[in-house]
mmCIF file of C-alpha atoms and ligand atoms in Angstrom:
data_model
loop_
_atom_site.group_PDB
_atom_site.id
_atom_site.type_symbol
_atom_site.label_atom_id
_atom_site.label_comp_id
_atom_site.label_asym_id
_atom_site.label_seq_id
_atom_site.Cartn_x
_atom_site.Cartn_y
_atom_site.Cartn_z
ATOM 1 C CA UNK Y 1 38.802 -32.885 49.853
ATOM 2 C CA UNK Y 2 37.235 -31.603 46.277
ATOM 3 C CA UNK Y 3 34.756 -29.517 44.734
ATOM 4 C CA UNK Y 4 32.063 -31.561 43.155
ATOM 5 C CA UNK Y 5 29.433 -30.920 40.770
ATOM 6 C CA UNK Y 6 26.377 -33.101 38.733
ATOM 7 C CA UNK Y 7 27.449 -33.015 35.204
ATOM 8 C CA UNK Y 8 25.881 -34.645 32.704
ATOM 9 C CA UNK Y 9 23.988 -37.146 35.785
ATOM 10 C CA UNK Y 10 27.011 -38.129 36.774
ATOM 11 C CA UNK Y 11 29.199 -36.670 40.458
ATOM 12 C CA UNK Y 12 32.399 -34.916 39.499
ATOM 13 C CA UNK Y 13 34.503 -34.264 42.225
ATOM 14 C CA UNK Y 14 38.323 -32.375 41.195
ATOM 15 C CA UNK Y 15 40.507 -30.184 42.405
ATOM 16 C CA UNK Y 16 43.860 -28.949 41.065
ATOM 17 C CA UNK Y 17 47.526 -27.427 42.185
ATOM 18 C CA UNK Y 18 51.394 -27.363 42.226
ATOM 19 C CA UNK Y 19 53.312 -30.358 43.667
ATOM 20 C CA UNK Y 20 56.931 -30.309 44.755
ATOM 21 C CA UNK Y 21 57.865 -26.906 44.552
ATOM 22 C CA UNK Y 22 61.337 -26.557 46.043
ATOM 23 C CA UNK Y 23 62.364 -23.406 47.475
ATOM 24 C CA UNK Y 24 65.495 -22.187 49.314
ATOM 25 C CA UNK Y 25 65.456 -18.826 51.488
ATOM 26 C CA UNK Y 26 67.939 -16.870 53.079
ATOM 27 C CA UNK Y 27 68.063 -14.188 55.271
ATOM 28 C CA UNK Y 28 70.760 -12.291 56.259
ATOM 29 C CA UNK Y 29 71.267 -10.390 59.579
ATOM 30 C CA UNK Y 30 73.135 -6.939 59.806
ATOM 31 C CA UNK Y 31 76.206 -8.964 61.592
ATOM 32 C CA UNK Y 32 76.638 -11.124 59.107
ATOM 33 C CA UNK Y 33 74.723 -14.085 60.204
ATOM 34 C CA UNK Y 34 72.585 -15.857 57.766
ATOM 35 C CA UNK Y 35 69.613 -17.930 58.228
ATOM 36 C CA UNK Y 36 68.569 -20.641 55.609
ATOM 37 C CA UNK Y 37 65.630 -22.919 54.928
ATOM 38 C CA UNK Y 38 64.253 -25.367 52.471
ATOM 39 C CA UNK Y 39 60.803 -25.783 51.343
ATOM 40 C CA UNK Y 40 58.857 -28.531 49.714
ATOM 41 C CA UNK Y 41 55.488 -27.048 48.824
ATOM 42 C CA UNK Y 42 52.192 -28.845 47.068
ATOM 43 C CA UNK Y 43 49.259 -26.808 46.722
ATOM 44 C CA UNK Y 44 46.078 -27.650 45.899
ATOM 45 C CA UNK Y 45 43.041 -25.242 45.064
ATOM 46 C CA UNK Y 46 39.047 -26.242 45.009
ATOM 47 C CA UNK Y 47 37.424 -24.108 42.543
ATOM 48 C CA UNK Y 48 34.731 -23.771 40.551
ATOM 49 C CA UNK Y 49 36.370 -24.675 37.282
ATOM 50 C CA UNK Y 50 33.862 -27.765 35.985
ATOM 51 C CA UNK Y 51 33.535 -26.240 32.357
ATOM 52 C CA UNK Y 52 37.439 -26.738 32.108
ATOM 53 C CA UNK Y 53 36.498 -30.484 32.402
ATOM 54 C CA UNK Y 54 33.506 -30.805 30.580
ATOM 55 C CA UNK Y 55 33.454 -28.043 27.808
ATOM 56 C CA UNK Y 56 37.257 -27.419 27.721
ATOM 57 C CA UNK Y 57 36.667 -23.627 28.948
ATOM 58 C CA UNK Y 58 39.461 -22.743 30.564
ATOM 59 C CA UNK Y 59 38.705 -19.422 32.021
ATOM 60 C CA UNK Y 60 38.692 -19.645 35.377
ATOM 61 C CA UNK Y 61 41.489 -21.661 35.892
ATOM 62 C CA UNK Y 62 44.644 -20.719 37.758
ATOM 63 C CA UNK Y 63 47.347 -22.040 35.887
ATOM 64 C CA UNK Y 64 49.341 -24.452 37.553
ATOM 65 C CA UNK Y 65 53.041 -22.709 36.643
ATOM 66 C CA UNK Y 66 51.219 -19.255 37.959
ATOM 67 C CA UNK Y 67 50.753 -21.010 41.442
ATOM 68 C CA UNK Y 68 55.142 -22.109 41.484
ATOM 69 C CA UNK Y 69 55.751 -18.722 40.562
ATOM 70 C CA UNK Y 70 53.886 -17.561 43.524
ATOM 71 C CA UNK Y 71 55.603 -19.566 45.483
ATOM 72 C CA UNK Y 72 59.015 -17.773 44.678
ATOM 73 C CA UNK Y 73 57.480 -14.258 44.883
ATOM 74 C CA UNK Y 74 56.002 -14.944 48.280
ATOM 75 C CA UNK Y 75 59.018 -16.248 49.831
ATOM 76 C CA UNK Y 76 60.845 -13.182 48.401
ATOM 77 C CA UNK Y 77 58.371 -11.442 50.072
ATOM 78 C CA UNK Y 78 59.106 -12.643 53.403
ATOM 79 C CA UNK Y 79 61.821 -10.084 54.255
ATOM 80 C CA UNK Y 80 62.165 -11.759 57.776
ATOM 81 C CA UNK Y 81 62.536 -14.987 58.738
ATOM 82 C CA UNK Y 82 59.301 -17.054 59.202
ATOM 83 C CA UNK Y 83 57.987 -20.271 60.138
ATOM 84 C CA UNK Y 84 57.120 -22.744 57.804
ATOM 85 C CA UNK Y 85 53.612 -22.524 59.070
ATOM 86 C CA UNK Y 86 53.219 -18.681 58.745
ATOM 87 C CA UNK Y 87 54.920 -19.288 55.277
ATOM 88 C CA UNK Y 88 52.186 -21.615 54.273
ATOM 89 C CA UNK Y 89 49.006 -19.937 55.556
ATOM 90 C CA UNK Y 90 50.466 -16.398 53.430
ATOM 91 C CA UNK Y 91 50.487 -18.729 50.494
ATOM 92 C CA UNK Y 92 47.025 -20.263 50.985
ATOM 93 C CA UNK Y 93 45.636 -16.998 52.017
ATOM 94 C CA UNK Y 94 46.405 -15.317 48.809
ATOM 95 C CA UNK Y 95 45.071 -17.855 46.521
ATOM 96 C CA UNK Y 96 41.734 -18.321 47.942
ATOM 97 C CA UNK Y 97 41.895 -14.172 48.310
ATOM 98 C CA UNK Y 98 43.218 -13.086 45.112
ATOM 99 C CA UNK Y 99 41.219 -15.478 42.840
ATOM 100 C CA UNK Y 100 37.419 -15.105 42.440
ATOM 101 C CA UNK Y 101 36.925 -18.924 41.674
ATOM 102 C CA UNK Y 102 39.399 -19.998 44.089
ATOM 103 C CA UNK Y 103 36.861 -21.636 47.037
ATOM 104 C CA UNK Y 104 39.371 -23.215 49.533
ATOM 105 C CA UNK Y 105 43.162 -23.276 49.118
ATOM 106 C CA UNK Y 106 45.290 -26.130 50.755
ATOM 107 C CA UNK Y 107 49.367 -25.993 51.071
ATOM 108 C CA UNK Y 108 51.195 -28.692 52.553
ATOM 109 C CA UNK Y 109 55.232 -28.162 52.855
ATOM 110 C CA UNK Y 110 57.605 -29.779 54.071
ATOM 111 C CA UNK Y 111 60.771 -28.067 55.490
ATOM 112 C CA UNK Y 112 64.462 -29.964 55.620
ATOM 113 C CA UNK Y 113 66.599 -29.472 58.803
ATOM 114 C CA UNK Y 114 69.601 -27.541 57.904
ATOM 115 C CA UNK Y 115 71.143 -26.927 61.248
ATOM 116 C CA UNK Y 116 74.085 -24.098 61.891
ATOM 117 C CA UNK Y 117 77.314 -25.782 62.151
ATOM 118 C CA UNK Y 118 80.041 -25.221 64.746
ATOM 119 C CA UNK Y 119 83.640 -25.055 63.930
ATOM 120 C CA UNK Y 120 86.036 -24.892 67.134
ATOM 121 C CA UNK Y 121 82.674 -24.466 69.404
ATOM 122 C CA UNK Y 122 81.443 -21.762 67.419
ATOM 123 C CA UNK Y 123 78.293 -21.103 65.502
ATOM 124 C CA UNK Y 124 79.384 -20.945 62.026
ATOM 125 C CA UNK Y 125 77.895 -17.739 60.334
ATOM 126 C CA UNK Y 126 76.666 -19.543 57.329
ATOM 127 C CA UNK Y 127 77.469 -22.860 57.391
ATOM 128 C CA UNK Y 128 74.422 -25.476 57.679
ATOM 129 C CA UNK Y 129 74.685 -29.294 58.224
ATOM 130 C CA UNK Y 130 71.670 -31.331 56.975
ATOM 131 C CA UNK Y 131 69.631 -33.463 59.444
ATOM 132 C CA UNK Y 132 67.239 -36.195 58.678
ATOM 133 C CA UNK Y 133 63.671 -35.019 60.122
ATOM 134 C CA UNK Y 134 61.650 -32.716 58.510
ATOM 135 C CA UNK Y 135 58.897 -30.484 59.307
ATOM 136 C CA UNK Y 136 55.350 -30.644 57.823
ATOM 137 C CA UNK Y 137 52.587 -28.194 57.511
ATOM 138 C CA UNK Y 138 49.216 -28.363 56.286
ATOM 139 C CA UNK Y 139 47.248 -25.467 56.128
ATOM 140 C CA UNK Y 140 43.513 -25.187 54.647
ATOM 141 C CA UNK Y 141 42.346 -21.635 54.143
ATOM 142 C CA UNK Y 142 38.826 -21.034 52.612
ATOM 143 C CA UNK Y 143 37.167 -17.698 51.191
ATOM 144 C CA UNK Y 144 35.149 -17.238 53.986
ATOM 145 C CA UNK Y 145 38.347 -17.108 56.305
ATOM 146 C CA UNK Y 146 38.209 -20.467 58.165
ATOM 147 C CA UNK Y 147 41.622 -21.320 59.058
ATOM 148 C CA UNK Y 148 42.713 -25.090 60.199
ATOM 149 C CA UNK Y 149 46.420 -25.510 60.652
ATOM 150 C CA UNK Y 150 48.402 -28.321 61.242
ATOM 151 C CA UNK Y 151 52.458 -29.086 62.170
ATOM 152 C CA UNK Y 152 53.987 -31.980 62.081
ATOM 153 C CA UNK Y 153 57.590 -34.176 61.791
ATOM 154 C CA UNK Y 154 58.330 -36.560 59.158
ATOM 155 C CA UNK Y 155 61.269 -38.822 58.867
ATOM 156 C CA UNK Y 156 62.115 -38.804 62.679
ATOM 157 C CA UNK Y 157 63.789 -42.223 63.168
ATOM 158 C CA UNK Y 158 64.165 -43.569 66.691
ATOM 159 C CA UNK Y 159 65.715 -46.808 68.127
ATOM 160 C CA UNK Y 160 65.823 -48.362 71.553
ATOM 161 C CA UNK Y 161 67.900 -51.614 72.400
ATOM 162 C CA UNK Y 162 65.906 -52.781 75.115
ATOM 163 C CA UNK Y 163 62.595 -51.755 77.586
ATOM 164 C CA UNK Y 164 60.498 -53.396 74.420
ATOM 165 C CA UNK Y 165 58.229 -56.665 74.102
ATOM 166 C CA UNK Y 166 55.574 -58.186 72.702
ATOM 167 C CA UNK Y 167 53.068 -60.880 74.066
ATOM 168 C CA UNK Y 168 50.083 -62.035 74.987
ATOM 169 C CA UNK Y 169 48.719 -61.922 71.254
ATOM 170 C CA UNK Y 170 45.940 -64.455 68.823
ATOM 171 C CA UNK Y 171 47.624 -67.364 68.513
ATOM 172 C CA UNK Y 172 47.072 -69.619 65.645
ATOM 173 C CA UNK Y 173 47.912 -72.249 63.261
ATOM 174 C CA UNK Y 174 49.531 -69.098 61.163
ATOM 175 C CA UNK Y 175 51.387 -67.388 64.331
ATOM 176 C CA UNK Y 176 55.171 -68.565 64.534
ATOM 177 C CA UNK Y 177 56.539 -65.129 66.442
ATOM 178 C CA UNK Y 178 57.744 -66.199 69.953
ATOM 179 C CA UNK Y 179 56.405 -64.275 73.128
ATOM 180 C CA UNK Y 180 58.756 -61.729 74.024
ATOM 181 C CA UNK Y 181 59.749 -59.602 76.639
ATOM 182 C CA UNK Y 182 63.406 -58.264 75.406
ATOM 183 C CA UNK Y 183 63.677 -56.870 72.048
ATOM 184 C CA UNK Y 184 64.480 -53.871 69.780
ATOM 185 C CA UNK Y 185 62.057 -51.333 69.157
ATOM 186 C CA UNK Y 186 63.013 -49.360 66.051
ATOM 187 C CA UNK Y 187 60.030 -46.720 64.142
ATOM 188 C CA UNK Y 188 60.045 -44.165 61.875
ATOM 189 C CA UNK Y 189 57.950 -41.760 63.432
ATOM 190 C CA UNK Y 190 55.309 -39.228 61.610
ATOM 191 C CA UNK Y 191 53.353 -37.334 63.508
ATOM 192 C CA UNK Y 192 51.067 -34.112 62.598
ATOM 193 C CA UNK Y 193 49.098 -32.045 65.042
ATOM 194 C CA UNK Y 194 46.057 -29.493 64.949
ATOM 195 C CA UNK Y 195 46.026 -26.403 66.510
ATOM 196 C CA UNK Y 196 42.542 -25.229 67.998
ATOM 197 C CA UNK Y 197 42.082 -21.575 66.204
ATOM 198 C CA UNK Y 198 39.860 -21.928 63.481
ATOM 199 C CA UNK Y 199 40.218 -18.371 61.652
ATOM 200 C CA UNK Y 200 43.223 -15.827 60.453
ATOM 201 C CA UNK Y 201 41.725 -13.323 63.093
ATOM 202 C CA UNK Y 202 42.960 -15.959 65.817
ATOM 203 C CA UNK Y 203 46.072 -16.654 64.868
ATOM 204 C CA UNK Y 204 48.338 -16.498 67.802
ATOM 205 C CA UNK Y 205 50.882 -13.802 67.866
ATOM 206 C CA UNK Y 206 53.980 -14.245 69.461
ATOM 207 C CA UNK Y 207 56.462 -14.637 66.862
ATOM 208 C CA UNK Y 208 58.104 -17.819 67.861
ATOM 209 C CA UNK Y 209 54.657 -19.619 68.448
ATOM 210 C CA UNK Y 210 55.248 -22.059 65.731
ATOM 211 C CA UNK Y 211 59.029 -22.777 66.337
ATOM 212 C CA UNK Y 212 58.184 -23.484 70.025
ATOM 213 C CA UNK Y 213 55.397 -25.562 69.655
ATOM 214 C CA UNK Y 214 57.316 -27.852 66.800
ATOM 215 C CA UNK Y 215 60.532 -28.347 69.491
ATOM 216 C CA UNK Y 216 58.102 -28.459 72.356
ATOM 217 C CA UNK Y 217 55.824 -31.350 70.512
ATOM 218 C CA UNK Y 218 59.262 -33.274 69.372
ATOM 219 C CA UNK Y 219 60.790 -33.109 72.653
ATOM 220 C CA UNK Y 220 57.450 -34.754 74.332
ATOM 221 C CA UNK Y 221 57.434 -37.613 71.668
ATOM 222 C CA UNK Y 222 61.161 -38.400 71.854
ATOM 223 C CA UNK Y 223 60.894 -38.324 75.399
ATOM 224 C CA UNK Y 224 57.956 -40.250 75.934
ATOM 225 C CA UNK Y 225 59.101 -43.079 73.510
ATOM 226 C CA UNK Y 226 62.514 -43.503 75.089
ATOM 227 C CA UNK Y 227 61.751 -42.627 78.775
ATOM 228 C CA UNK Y 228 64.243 -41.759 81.561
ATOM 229 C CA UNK Y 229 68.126 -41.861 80.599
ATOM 230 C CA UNK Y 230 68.908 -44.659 82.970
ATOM 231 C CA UNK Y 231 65.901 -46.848 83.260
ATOM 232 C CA UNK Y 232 63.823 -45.845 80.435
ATOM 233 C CA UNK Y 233 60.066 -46.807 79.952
ATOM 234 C CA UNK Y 234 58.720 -50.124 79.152
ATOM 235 C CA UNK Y 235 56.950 -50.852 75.876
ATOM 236 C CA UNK Y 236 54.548 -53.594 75.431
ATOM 237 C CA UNK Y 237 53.707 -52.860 72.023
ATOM 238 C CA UNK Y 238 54.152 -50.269 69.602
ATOM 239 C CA UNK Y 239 50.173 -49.734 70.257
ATOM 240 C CA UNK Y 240 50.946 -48.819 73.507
ATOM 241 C CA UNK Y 241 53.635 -46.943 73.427
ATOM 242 C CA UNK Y 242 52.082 -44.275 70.833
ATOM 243 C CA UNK Y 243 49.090 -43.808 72.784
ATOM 244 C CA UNK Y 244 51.370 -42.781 75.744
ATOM 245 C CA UNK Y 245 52.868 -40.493 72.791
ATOM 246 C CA UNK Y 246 50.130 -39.020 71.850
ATOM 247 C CA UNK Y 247 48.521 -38.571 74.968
ATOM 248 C CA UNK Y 248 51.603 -36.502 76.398
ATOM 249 C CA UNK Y 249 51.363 -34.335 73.212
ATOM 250 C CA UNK Y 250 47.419 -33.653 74.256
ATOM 251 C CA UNK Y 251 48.367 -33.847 77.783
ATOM 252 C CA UNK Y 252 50.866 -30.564 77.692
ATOM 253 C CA UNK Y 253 49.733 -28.751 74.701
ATOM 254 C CA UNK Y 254 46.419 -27.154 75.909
ATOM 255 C CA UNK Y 255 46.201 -25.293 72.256
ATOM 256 C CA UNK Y 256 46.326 -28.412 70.433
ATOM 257 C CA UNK Y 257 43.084 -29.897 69.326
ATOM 258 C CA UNK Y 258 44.209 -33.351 67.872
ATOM 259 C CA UNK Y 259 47.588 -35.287 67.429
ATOM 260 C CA UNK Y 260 47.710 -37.907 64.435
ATOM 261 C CA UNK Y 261 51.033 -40.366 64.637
ATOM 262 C CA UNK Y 262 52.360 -43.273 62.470
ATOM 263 C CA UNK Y 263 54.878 -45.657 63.742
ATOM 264 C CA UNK Y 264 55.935 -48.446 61.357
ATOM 265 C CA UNK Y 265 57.457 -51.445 63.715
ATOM 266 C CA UNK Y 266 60.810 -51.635 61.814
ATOM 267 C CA UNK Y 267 62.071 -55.373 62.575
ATOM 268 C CA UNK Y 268 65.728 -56.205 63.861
ATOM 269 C CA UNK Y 269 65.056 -59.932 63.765
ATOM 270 C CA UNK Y 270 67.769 -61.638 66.081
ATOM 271 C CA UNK Y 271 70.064 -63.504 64.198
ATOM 272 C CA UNK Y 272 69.482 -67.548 64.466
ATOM 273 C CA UNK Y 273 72.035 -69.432 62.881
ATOM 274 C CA UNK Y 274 71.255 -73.414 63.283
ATOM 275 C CA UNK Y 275 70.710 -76.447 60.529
ATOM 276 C CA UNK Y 276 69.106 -79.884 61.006
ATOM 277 C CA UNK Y 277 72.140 -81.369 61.726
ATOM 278 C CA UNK Y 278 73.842 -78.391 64.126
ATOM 279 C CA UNK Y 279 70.878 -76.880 65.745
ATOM 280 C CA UNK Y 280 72.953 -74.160 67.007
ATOM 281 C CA UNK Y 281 76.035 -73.274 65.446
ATOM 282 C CA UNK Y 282 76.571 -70.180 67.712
ATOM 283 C CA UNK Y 283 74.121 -68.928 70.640
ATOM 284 C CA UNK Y 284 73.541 -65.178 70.425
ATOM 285 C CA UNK Y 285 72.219 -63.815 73.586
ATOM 286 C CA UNK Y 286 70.283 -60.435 72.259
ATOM 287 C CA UNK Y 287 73.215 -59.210 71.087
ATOM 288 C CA UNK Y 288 73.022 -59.318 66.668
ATOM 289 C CA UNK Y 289 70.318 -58.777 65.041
ATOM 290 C CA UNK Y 290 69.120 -58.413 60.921
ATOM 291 C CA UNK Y 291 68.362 -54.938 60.276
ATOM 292 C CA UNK Y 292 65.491 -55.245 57.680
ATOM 293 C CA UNK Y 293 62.826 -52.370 56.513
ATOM 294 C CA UNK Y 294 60.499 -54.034 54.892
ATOM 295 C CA UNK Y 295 57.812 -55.894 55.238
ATOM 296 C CA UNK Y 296 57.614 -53.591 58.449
ATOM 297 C CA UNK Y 297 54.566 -53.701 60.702
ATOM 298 C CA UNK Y 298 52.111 -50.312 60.271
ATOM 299 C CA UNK Y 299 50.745 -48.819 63.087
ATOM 300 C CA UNK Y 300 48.861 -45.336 63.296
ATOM 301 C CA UNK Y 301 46.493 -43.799 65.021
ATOM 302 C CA UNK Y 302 44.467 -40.657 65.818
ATOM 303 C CA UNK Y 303 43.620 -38.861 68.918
ATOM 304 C CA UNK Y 304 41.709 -36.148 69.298
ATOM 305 C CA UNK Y 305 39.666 -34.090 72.126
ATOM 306 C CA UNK Y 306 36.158 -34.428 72.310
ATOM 307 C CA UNK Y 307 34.552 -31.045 72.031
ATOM 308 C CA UNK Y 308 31.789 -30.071 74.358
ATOM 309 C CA UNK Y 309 28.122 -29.447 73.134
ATOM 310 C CA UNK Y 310 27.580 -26.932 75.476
HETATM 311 O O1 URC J 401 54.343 -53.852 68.934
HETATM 312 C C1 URC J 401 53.891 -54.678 68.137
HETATM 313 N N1 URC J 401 52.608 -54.577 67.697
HETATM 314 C C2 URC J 401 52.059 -55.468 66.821
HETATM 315 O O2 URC J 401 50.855 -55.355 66.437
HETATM 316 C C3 URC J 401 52.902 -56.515 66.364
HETATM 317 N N2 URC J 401 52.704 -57.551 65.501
HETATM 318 C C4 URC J 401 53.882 -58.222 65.433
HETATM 319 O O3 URC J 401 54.080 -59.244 64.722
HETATM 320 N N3 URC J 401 54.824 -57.648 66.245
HETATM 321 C C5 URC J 401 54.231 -56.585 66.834
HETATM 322 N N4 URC J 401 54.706 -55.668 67.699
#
């Protein structure tokens, strides 16, 4: 997404912001308890500021150090805890507000999971353990007031140790992977979803909206992938297995108008240890493998519902 112009006969499409802003927050309750978070924020703002390019006028420019300081003043702002989505659309609502040239602002931000800690069984009152996830936002917020927001989890690794194969694929004078019906399935999930309200007027209220809808969405993608405790759910492919993923997301979140999701096939390769002269030295039976991460296999994809033209 940029603002373009014709300069000179030629398209010029730009756009400019912060990246990597890292902010902590806490809050801190009357009893004592404190709440912490950590944000990662990159904003980016489309506006009409072609003569910066062309003529080297820089007036109606928002510097890019103005837009980190806003960043702390806005989260010092926030004298109650908030979501990292309500976080982000304050941000992008006051730069495409508070600055005439300022067309459409865009935040992105990802939050890290700093989880409460218990000591003895209790919840520690302000001690935080670091997970691996995080959370995403993007949130796009033009002059005019259109709103589109989305969620998402980054980072969320998941393994299963059987209930996986692959088979049935182009085979070729290139293809040496055996038909399988019994191997690991190991992914790095990344997943981001849309909610349906388009403007700041329909922003839903209830305060823990966000927070339910990012453990709700997790819980249906974990599940999904893994299936039940004893049996779980077999996986033909990692195709397969993220459109059942994303169609349980769509499925049970009515308010959700799209769910995007990217699951690398991270190999274990079983371990084959043979030579020309001792074809096999010992015969592992699905039980060591080579971790490896790269080259991995990419898979994404995008599903969305299709909106009526009535
Ligand atoms: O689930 C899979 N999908 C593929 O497209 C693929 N390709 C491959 O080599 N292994 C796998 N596994």
């Amino acid at each position: 997404m940029a603002e373009g112009a014709v300069v000179e006969g030629l398209k010029l499409e730009q756009r400019h912001g912060k990246e990597r802003v890292r902010v902590g927050r806490v809050w801190r309750d009357v009893d004592g308890t404190h709440h912490f978070v950590e944000w990662n924020v990159s904003i980016g703002l489309l506006s009409d500021c072609i003569p910066a390019y062309v003529t080297g006028d820089n007036s109606n420019i928002v510097a890019t150090d103005t837009m980190k300081n806003t960043v702390y003043v806005k989260a010092k702002e926030c004298s109650e805890r908030i979501p990292v989505e309500v976080f982000a659309i304050k941000l992008a609502n006051h730069f495409s507000t508070f600055y005439h040239p300022v067309t459409t602002a865009i935040v992105n931000i990802a939050e890290k999971q700093w989880e409460r800690v218990s000591v003895d069984g209790q919840s520690h009152k302000h001690g935080f353990k670091l997970g691996s996830e995080e959370h995403t936002t993007e949130v796009v917020v033009k002059k005019c007031g259109a709103l589109q927001v989305a969620s998402g989890i980054g980072k969320l690794k998941l393994l299963k140790t059987t209930q996986s194969g692959f088979e049935g694929f182009i085979r070729d004078k290139y293809t040496m992977l055996p038909d399988t019906q019994e191997r690991l399935l190991g992914t790095e999930v990344t997943a981001s979803w849309r909610y349906a309200f388009d403007s700041l007027e329909n922003i839903p209220v209830q305060p823990l909206y966000f927070f339910n809808s990012y453990t709700g969405v997790k819980k249906v993608l974990v599940d999904t992938f893994f299936g039940t405790p004893k049996m779980g759910v077999y996986s033909p492919s990692v195709q397969y297995t993220l459109y059942e993923m994303a169609k349980a997301v769509l499925g049970r979140f009515h308010d959700l108008s799209s769910v995007d999701l990217k699951m690398p096939n991270i190999h274990f390769l079983p371990v084959n240890l043979s030579s020309k002269d001792n074809p096999v030295i010992v015969k592992f039976e699905d039980d060591v493998y080579l971790p490896t991460d790269e080259p991995h296999g990419a898979i994404e994809a995008s599903l969305s519902r299709i909106r009526s033209k009535m």
